[in-house]
PDB file of C-alpha atoms in Angstrom:
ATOM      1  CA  UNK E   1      74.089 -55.299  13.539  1.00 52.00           C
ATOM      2  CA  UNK E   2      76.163 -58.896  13.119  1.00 59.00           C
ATOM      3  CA  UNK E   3      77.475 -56.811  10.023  1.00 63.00           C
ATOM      4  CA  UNK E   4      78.500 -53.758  11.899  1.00 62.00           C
ATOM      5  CA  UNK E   5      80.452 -55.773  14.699  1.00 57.00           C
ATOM      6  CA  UNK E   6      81.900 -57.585  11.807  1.00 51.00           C
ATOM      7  CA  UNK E   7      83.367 -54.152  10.524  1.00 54.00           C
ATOM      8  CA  UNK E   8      84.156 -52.781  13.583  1.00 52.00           C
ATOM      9  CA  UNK E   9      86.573 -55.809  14.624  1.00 59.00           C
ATOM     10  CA  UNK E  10      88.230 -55.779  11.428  1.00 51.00           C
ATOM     11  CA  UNK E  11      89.007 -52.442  11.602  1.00 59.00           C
ATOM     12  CA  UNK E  12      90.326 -52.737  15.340  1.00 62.00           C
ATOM     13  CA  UNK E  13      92.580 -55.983  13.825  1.00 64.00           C
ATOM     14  CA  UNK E  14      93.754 -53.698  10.955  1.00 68.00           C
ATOM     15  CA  UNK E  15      94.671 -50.880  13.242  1.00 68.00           C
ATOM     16  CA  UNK E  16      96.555 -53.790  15.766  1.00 75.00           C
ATOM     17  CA  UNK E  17      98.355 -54.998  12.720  1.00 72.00           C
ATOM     18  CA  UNK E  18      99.428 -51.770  11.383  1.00 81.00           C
ATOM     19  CA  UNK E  19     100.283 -50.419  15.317  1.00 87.00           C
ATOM     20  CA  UNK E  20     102.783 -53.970  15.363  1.00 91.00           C
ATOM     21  CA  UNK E  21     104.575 -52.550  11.926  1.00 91.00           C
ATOM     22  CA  UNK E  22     105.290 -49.262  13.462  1.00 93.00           C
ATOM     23  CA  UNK E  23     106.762 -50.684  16.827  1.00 94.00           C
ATOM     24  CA  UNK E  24     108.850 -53.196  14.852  1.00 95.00           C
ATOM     25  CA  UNK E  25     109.664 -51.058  12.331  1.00 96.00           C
ATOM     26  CA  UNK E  26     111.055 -48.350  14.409  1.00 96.00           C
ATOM     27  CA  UNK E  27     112.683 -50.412  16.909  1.00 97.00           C
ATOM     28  CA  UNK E  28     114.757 -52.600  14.210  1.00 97.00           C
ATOM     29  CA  UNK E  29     115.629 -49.221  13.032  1.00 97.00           C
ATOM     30  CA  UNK E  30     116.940 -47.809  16.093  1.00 97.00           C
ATOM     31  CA  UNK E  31     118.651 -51.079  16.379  1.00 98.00           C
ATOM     32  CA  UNK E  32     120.046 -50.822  13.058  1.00 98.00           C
ATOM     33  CA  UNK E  33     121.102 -46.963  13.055  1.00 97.00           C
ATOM     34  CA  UNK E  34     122.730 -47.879  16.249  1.00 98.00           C
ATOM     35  CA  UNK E  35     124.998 -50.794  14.894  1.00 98.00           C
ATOM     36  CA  UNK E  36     125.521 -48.860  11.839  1.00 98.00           C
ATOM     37  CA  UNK E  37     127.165 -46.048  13.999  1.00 97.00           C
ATOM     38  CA  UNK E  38     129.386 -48.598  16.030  1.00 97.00           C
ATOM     39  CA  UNK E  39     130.682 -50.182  12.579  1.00 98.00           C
ATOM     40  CA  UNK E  40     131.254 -46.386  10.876  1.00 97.00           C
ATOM     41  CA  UNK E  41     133.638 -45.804  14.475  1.00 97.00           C
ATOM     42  CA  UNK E  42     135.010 -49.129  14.103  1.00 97.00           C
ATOM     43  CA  UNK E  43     135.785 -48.008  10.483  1.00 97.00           C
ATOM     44  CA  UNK E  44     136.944 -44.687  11.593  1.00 96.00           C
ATOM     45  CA  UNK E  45     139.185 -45.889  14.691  1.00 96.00           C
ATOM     46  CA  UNK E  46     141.492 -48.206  12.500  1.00 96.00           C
ATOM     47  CA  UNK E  47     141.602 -45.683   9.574  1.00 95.00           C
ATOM     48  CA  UNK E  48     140.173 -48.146   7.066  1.00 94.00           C
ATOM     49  CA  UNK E  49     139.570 -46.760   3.348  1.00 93.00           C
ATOM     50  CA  UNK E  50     136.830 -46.482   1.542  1.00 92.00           C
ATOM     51  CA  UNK E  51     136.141 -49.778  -0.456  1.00 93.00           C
ATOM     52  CA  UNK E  52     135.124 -47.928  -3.771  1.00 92.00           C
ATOM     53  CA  UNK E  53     131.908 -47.024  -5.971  1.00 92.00           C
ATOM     54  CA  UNK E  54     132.269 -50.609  -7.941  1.00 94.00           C
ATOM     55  CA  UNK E  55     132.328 -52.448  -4.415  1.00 95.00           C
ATOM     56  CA  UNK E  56     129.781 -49.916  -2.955  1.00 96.00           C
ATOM     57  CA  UNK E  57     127.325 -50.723  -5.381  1.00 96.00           C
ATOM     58  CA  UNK E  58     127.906 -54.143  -5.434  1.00 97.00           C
ATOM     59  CA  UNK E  59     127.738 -54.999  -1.585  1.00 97.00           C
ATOM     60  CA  UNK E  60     124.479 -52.693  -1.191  1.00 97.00           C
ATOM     61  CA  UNK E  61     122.802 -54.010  -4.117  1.00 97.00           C
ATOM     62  CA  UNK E  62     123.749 -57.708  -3.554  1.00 97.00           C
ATOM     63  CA  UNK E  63     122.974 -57.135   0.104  1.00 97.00           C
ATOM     64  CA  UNK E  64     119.745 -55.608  -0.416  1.00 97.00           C
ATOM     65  CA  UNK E  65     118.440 -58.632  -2.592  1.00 97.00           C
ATOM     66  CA  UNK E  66     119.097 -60.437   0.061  1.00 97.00           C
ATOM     67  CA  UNK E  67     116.882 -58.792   2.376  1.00 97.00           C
ATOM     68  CA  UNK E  68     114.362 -58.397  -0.490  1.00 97.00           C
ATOM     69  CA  UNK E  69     114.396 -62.500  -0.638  1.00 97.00           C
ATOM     70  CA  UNK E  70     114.456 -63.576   2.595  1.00 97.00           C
ATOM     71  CA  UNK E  71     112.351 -60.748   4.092  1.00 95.00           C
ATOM     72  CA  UNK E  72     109.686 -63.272   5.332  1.00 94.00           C
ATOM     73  CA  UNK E  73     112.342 -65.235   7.343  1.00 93.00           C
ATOM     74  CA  UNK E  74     114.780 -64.769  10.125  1.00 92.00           C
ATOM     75  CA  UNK E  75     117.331 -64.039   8.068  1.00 96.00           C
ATOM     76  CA  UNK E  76     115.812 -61.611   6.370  1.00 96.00           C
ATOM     77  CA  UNK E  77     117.318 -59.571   9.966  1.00 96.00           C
ATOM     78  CA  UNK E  78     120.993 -60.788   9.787  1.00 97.00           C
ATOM     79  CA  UNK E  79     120.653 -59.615   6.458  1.00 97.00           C
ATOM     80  CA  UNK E  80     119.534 -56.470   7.341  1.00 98.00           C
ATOM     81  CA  UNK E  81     122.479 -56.202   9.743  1.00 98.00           C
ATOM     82  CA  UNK E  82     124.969 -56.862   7.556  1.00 98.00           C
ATOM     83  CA  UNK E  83     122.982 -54.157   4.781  1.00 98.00           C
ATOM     84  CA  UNK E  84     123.384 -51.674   7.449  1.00 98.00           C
ATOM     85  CA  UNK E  85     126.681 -52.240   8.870  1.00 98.00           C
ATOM     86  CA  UNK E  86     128.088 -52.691   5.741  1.00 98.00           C
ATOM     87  CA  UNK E  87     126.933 -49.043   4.509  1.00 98.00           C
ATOM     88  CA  UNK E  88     128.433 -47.751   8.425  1.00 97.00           C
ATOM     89  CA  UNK E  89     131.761 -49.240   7.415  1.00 97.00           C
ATOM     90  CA  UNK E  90     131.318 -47.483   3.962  1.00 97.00           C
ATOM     91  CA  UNK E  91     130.261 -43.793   6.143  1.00 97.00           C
ATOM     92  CA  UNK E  92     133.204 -44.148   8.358  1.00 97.00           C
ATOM     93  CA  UNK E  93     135.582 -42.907   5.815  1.00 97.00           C
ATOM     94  CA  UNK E  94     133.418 -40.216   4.610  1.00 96.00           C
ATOM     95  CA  UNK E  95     133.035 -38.976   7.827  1.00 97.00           C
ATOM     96  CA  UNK E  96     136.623 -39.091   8.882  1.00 96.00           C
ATOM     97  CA  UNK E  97     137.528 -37.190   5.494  1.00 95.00           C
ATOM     98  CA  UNK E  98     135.051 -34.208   6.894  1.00 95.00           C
ATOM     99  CA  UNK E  99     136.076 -34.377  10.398  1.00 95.00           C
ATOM    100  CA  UNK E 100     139.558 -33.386   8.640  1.00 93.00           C
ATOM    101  CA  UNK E 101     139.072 -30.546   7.097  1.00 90.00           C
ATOM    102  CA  UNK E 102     138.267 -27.139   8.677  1.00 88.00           C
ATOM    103  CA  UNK E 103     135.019 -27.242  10.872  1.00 90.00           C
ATOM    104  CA  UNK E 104     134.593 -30.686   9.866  1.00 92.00           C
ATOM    105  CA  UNK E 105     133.287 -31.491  13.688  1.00 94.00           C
ATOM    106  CA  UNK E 106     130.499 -28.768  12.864  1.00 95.00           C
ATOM    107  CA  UNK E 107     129.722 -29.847   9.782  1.00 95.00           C
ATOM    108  CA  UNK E 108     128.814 -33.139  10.642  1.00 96.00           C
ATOM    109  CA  UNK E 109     126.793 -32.671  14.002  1.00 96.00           C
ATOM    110  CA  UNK E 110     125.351 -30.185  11.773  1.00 96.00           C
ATOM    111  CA  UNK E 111     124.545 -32.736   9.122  1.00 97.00           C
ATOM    112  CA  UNK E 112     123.398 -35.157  11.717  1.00 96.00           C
ATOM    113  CA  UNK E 113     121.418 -32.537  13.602  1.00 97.00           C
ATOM    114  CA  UNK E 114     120.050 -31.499  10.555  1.00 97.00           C
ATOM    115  CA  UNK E 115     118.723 -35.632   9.358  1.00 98.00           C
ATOM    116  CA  UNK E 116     117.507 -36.314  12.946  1.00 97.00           C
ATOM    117  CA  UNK E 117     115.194 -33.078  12.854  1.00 97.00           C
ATOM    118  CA  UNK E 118     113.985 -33.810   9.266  1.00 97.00           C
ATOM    119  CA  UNK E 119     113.546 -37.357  10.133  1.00 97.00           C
ATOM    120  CA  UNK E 120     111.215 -36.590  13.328  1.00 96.00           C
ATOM    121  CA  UNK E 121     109.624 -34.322  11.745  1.00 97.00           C
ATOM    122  CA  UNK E 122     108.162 -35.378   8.424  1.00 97.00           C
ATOM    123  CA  UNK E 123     107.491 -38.911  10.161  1.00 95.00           C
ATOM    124  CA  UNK E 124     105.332 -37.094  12.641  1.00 95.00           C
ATOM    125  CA  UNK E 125     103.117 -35.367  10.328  1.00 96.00           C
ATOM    126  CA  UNK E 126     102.785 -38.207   8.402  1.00 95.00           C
ATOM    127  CA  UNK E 127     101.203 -40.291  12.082  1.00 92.00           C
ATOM    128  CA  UNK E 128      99.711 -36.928  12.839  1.00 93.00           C
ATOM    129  CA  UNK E 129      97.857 -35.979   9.881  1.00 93.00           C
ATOM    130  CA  UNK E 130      97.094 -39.781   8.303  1.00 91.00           C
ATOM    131  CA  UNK E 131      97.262 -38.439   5.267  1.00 94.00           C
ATOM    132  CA  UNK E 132      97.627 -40.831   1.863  1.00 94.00           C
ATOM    133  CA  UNK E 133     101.330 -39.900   0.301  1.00 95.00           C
ATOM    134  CA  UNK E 134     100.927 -42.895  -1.634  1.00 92.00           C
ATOM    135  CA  UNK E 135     100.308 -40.762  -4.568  1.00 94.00           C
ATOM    136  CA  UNK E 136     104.061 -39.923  -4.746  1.00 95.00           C
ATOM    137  CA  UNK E 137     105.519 -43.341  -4.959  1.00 94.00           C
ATOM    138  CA  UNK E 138     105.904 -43.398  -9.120  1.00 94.00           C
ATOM    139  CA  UNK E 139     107.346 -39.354  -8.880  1.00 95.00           C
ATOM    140  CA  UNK E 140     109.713 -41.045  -6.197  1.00 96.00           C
ATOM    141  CA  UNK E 141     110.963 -44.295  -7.828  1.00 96.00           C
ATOM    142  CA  UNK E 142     111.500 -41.882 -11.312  1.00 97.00           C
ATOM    143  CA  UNK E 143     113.274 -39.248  -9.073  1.00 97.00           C
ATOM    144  CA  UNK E 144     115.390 -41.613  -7.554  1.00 96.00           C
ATOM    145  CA  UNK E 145     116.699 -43.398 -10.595  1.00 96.00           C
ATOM    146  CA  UNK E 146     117.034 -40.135 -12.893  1.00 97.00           C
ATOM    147  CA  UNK E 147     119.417 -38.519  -9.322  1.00 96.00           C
ATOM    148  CA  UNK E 148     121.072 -41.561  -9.209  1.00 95.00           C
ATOM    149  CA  UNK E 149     122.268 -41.926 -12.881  1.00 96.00           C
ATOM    150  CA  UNK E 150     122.924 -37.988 -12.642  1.00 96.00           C
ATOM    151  CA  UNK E 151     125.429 -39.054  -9.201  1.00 95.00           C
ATOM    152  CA  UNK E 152     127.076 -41.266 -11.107  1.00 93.00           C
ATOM    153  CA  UNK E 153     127.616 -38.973 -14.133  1.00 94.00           C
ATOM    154  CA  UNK E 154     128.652 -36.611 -11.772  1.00 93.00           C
ATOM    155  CA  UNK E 155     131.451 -38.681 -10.471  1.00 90.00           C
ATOM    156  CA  UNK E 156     132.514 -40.244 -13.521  1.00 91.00           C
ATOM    157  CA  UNK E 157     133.036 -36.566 -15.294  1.00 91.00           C
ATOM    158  CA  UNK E 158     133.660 -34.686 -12.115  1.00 90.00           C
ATOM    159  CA  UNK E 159     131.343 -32.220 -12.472  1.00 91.00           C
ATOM    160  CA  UNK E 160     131.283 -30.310  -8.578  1.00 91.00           C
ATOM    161  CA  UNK E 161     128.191 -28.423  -9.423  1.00 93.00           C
ATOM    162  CA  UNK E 162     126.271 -31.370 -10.869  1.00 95.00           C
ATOM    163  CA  UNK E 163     127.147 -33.442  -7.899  1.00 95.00           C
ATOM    164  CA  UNK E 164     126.352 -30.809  -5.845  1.00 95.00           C
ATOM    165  CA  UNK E 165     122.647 -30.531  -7.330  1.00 96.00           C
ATOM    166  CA  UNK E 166     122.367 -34.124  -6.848  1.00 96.00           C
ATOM    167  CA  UNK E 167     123.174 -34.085  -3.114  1.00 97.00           C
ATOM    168  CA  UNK E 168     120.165 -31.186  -3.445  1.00 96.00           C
ATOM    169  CA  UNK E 169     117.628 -33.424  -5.630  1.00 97.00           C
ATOM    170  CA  UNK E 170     118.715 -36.723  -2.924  1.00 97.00           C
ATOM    171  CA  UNK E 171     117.665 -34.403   0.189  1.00 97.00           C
ATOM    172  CA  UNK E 172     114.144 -33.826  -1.401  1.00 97.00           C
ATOM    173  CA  UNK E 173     113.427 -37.171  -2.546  1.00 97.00           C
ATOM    174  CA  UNK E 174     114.747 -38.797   0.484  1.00 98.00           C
ATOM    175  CA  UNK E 175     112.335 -36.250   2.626  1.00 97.00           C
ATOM    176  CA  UNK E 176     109.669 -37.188   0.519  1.00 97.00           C
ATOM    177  CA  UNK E 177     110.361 -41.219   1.129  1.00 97.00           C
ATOM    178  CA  UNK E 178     110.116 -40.978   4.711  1.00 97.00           C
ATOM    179  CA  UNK E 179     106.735 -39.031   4.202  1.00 96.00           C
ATOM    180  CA  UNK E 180     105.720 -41.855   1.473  1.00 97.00           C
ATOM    181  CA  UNK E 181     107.045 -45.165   3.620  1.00 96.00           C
ATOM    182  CA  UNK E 182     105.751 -43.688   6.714  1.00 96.00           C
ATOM    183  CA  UNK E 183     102.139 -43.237   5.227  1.00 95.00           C
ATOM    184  CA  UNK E 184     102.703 -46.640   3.388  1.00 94.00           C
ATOM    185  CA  UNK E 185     102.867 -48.005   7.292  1.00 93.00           C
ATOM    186  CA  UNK E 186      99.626 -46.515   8.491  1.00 92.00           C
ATOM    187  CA  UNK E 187      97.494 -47.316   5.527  1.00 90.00           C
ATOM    188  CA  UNK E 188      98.467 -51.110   4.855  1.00 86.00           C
ATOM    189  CA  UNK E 189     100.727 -50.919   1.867  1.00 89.00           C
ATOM    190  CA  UNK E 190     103.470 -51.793   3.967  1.00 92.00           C
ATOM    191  CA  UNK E 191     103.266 -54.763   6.079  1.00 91.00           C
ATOM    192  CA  UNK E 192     106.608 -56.616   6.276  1.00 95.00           C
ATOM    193  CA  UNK E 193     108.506 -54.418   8.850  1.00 95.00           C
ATOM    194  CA  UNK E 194     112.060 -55.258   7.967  1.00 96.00           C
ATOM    195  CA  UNK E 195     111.276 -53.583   4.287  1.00 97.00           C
ATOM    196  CA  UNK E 196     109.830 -50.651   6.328  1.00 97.00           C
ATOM    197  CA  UNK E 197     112.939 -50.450   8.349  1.00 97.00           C
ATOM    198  CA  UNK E 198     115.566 -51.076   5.255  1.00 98.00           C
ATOM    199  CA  UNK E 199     113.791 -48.338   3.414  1.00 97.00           C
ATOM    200  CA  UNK E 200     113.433 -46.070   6.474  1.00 98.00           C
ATOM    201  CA  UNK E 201     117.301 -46.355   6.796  1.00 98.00           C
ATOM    202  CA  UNK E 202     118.107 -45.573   3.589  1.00 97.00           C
ATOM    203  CA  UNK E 203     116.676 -42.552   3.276  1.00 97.00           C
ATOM    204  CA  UNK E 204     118.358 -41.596   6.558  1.00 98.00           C
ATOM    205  CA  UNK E 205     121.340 -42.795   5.116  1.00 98.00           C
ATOM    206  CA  UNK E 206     121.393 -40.500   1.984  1.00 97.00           C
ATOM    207  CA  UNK E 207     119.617 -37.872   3.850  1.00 97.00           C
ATOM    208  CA  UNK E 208     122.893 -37.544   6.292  1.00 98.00           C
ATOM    209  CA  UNK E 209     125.355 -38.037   3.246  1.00 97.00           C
ATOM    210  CA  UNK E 210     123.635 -35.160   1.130  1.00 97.00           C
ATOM    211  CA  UNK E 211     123.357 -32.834   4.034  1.00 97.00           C
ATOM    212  CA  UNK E 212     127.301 -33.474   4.643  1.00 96.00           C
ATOM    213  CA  UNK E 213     128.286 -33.069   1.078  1.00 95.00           C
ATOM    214  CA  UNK E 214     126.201 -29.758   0.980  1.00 96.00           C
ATOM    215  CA  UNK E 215     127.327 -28.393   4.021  1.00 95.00           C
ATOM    216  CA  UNK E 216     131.073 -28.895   3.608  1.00 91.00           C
ATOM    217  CA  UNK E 217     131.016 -27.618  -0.311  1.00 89.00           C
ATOM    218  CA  UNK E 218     129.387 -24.020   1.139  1.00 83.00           C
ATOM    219  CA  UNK E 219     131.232 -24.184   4.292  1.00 73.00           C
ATOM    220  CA  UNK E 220     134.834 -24.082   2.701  1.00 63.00           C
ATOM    221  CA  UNK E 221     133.759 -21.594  -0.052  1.00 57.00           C
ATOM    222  CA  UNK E 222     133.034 -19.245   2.789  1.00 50.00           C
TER     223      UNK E 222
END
């Protein structure tokens, strides 16, 4: 009996535990999609360029070992902050580039419509169903990498359609990360929330980047 009540109240303490993750997870992330919006307008409104693939790389990167190191502490938060409102500042071009061309307005409430609805959608069914995705992390980290090296090749030899079959690759790997963190949440392999949340935004990030870059390659071919 003692051994059954001992069960049954670490399983409630699990479940409160895992229930705390979620809320903190999801509200830094509101928090965080929110500031990154007011930094991409800030970016927009005074026309500021793009800073670059070198500094790109280098201020995500640099900014996400941050977080990585000090993810335990308080300032593992500013450090998400600046993370996220760094890559804002870096979307505010982009977006102002689409917003330029022909149905650019559509394109990108598309694009956002589009991320919001994936979003909501595969991170319900992963609280809804429960189910284990942890069986997709290696296929994800390999898939990730190998789209990633195949971006950059893209860019360096301008090759449209390979860059365009990258944006394709990032919107089903970033699909399948939200599935994969989200289940990481609920069954204890993720505890620290501001990882949760940095990797939650990311794939939100690239999810809304890929969906633009698709959308505006077929809509001016039409």
């Amino acid at each position: 009996m003692n051994t059954e009540m001992l069960n049954h109240t670490a399983t409630e303490q699990r479940a409160l535990a895992t229930n705390k993750v979620l809320r903190n997870t999801y509200a830094l992330l509101s928090m965080t999609l929110l500031f990154s919006g007011v930094t991409a307008g800030i970016s927009m409104a005074f026309n500021l360029p793009h800073p670059g693939l070198l500094l790109t790389l280098v201020g995500y990167f640099g900014l996400l070992f941050a977080v990585t190191k000090l993810r335990n502490s308080g300032w593992g938060l500013v450090c998400v902050f600046a993370l996220t409102g760094f890559m804002g500042l870096t979307l505010g071009p982009i977006i102002s580039a689409y917003l330029s061309l022909p149905n650019g307005g559509q394109t990108v409430m598309t694009a956002l419509a589009g991320t919001g609805i994936i979003f909501l959608a595969l991170s319900g069914y992963a609280l809804a169903s429960r189910k284990d995705f942890s069986f997709m992390g290696g296929f994800l980290m390999v898939g990730i990498l190998v789209a990633f090296l195949a971006g950059l090749g893209a860019i360096f030899f301008q090759i449209p359609a390979l860059s365009l079959s990258v944006s394709a690759m990032f919107v089903l790997l970033m699909s399948g990360l939200i599935l994969y963190e989200t289940s990481n949440i609920i069954h204890g392999g993720e505890t620290n929330y501001i990882m949760a949340t940095v990797t939650l935004y990311v794939s939100i990030f690239n999810l809304f980047t890929s969906l633009l870059h698709l959308l505006g390659a077929f809509g001016s071919q039409e």
